[in-house]
């Protein structure tokens, strides 16, 4: 019985993990070779993130988790990010050629 429950638990963990991974994958890795499409996808991702962050600031202010001044600072920061990316493109934080990881030089 313990063996059967262990196997079922393992299958459930793998199944849930696979579903989460497939749901989170938006095809960006596959589209890096098509730079125009990659730029569009990064712009869409940026816009979605900004919408989420702005809603999060509004909720935090409404719940009393942050002050009016803090909300104003966060919103100014998000406006700066929008302006920056509108002027410089939506290549992601590491640029198109650096790949996924950061390179630390010491």
C-alpha positions as a Python dict, from the first residue, in 0.01 Angstrom:
ca = {
    (1, 'X'): (0, 0, 0),
    (2, 'X'): (279, 243, 91),
    (3, 'X'): (454, 161, -236),
    (4, 'X'): (137, 230, -436),
    (5, 'X'): (79, 562, -258),
    (6, 'X'): (442, 657, -319),
    (7, 'X'): (413, 583, -690),
    (8, 'X'): (83, 772, -718),
    (9, 'X'): (237, 1068, -533),
    (10, 'X'): (537, 1071, -767),
    (11, 'X'): (312, 1056, -1073),
    (12, 'X'): (101, 1342, -935),
    (13, 'X'): (407, 1560, -868),
    (14, 'X'): (547, 1497, -1215),
    (15, 'X'): (207, 1561, -1375),
    (16, 'X'): (149, 1886, -1189),
    (17, 'X'): (505, 2000, -1261),
    (18, 'X'): (466, 1921, -1630),
    (19, 'X'): (139, 2113, -1647),
    (20, 'X'): (296, 2413, -1473),
    (21, 'X'): (595, 2409, -1705),
    (22, 'X'): (387, 2383, -2021),
    (23, 'X'): (154, 2657, -1898),
    (24, 'X'): (445, 2890, -1817),
    (25, 'X'): (624, 2834, -2148),
    (26, 'X'): (532, 3104, -2396),
    (27, 'X'): (762, 3005, -2680),
    (28, 'X'): (1015, 3285, -2636),
    (29, 'X'): (1313, 3052, -2659),
    (30, 'X'): (1185, 2913, -2987),
    (31, 'X'): (1142, 3263, -3130),
    (32, 'X'): (1483, 3410, -3048),
    (33, 'X'): (1606, 3340, -3400),
    (34, 'X'): (1325, 3554, -3543),
    (35, 'X'): (1431, 3889, -3396),
    (36, 'X'): (1121, 4081, -3502),
    (37, 'X'): (889, 3829, -3345),
    (38, 'X'): (1111, 3810, -3036),
    (39, 'X'): (1094, 4188, -2993),
    (40, 'X'): (714, 4178, -3022),
    (41, 'X'): (688, 3900, -2767),
    (42, 'X'): (916, 4086, -2525),
    (43, 'X'): (707, 4402, -2567),
    (44, 'X'): (388, 4205, -2493),
    (45, 'X'): (553, 4047, -2188),
    (46, 'X'): (670, 4389, -2066),
    (47, 'X'): (323, 4539, -2107),
    (48, 'X'): (165, 4248, -1919),
    (49, 'X'): (417, 4281, -1637),
    (50, 'X'): (360, 4657, -1612),
    (51, 'X'): (-17, 4605, -1593),
    (52, 'X'): (33, 4348, -1318),
    (53, 'X'): (274, 4571, -1122),
    (54, 'X'): (45, 4874, -1143),
    (55, 'X'): (-252, 4666, -1024),
    (56, 'X'): (-35, 4532, -742),
    (57, 'X'): (56, 4885, -632),
    (58, 'X'): (-311, 4986, -636),
    (59, 'X'): (-407, 4682, -424),
    (60, 'X'): (-122, 4743, -179),
    (61, 'X'): (-230, 5106, -140),
    (62, 'X'): (-593, 5005, -98),
    (63, 'X'): (-499, 4746, 168),
    (64, 'X'): (-282, 4998, 354),
    (65, 'X'): (39, 4799, 289),
    (66, 'X'): (210, 5103, 137),
    (67, 'X'): (168, 5478, 173),
    (68, 'X'): (54, 5727, -93),
    (69, 'X'): (415, 5841, -128),
    (70, 'X'): (541, 5486, -183),
    (71, 'X'): (269, 5421, -440),
    (72, 'X'): (365, 5742, -620),
    (73, 'X'): (733, 5637, -624),
    (74, 'X'): (649, 5292, -760),
    (75, 'X'): (425, 5435, -1031),
    (76, 'X'): (697, 5684, -1131),
    (77, 'X'): (944, 5395, -1152),
    (78, 'X'): (709, 5197, -1378),
    (79, 'X'): (656, 5505, -1599),
    (80, 'X'): (1034, 5540, -1627),
    (81, 'X'): (1062, 5175, -1727),
    (82, 'X'): (794, 5223, -1995),
    (83, 'X'): (974, 5528, -2136),
    (84, 'X'): (1310, 5349, -2130),
    (85, 'X'): (1180, 5046, -2318),
    (86, 'X'): (983, 5256, -2565),
    (87, 'X'): (1306, 5438, -2652),
    (88, 'X'): (1547, 5141, -2636),
    (89, 'X'): (1340, 4841, -2735),
    (90, 'X'): (1223, 4532, -2552),
    (91, 'X'): (1520, 4300, -2568),
    (92, 'X'): (1494, 4169, -2215),
    (93, 'X'): (1733, 4247, -1934),
    (94, 'X'): (2037, 4076, -2085),
    (95, 'X'): (2008, 4175, -2449),
    (96, 'X'): (1963, 3938, -2740),
    (97, 'X'): (2319, 3806, -2757),
    (98, 'X'): (2402, 3731, -2396),
    (99, 'X'): (2166, 3440, -2354),
    (100, 'X'): (1976, 3346, -2042),
    (101, 'X'): (2235, 3388, -1769),
    (102, 'X'): (2426, 3684, -1634),
    (103, 'X'): (2799, 3702, -1674),
    (104, 'X'): (2973, 3831, -1367),
    (105, 'X'): (3312, 3990, -1414),
    (106, 'X'): (3525, 4030, -1106),
}
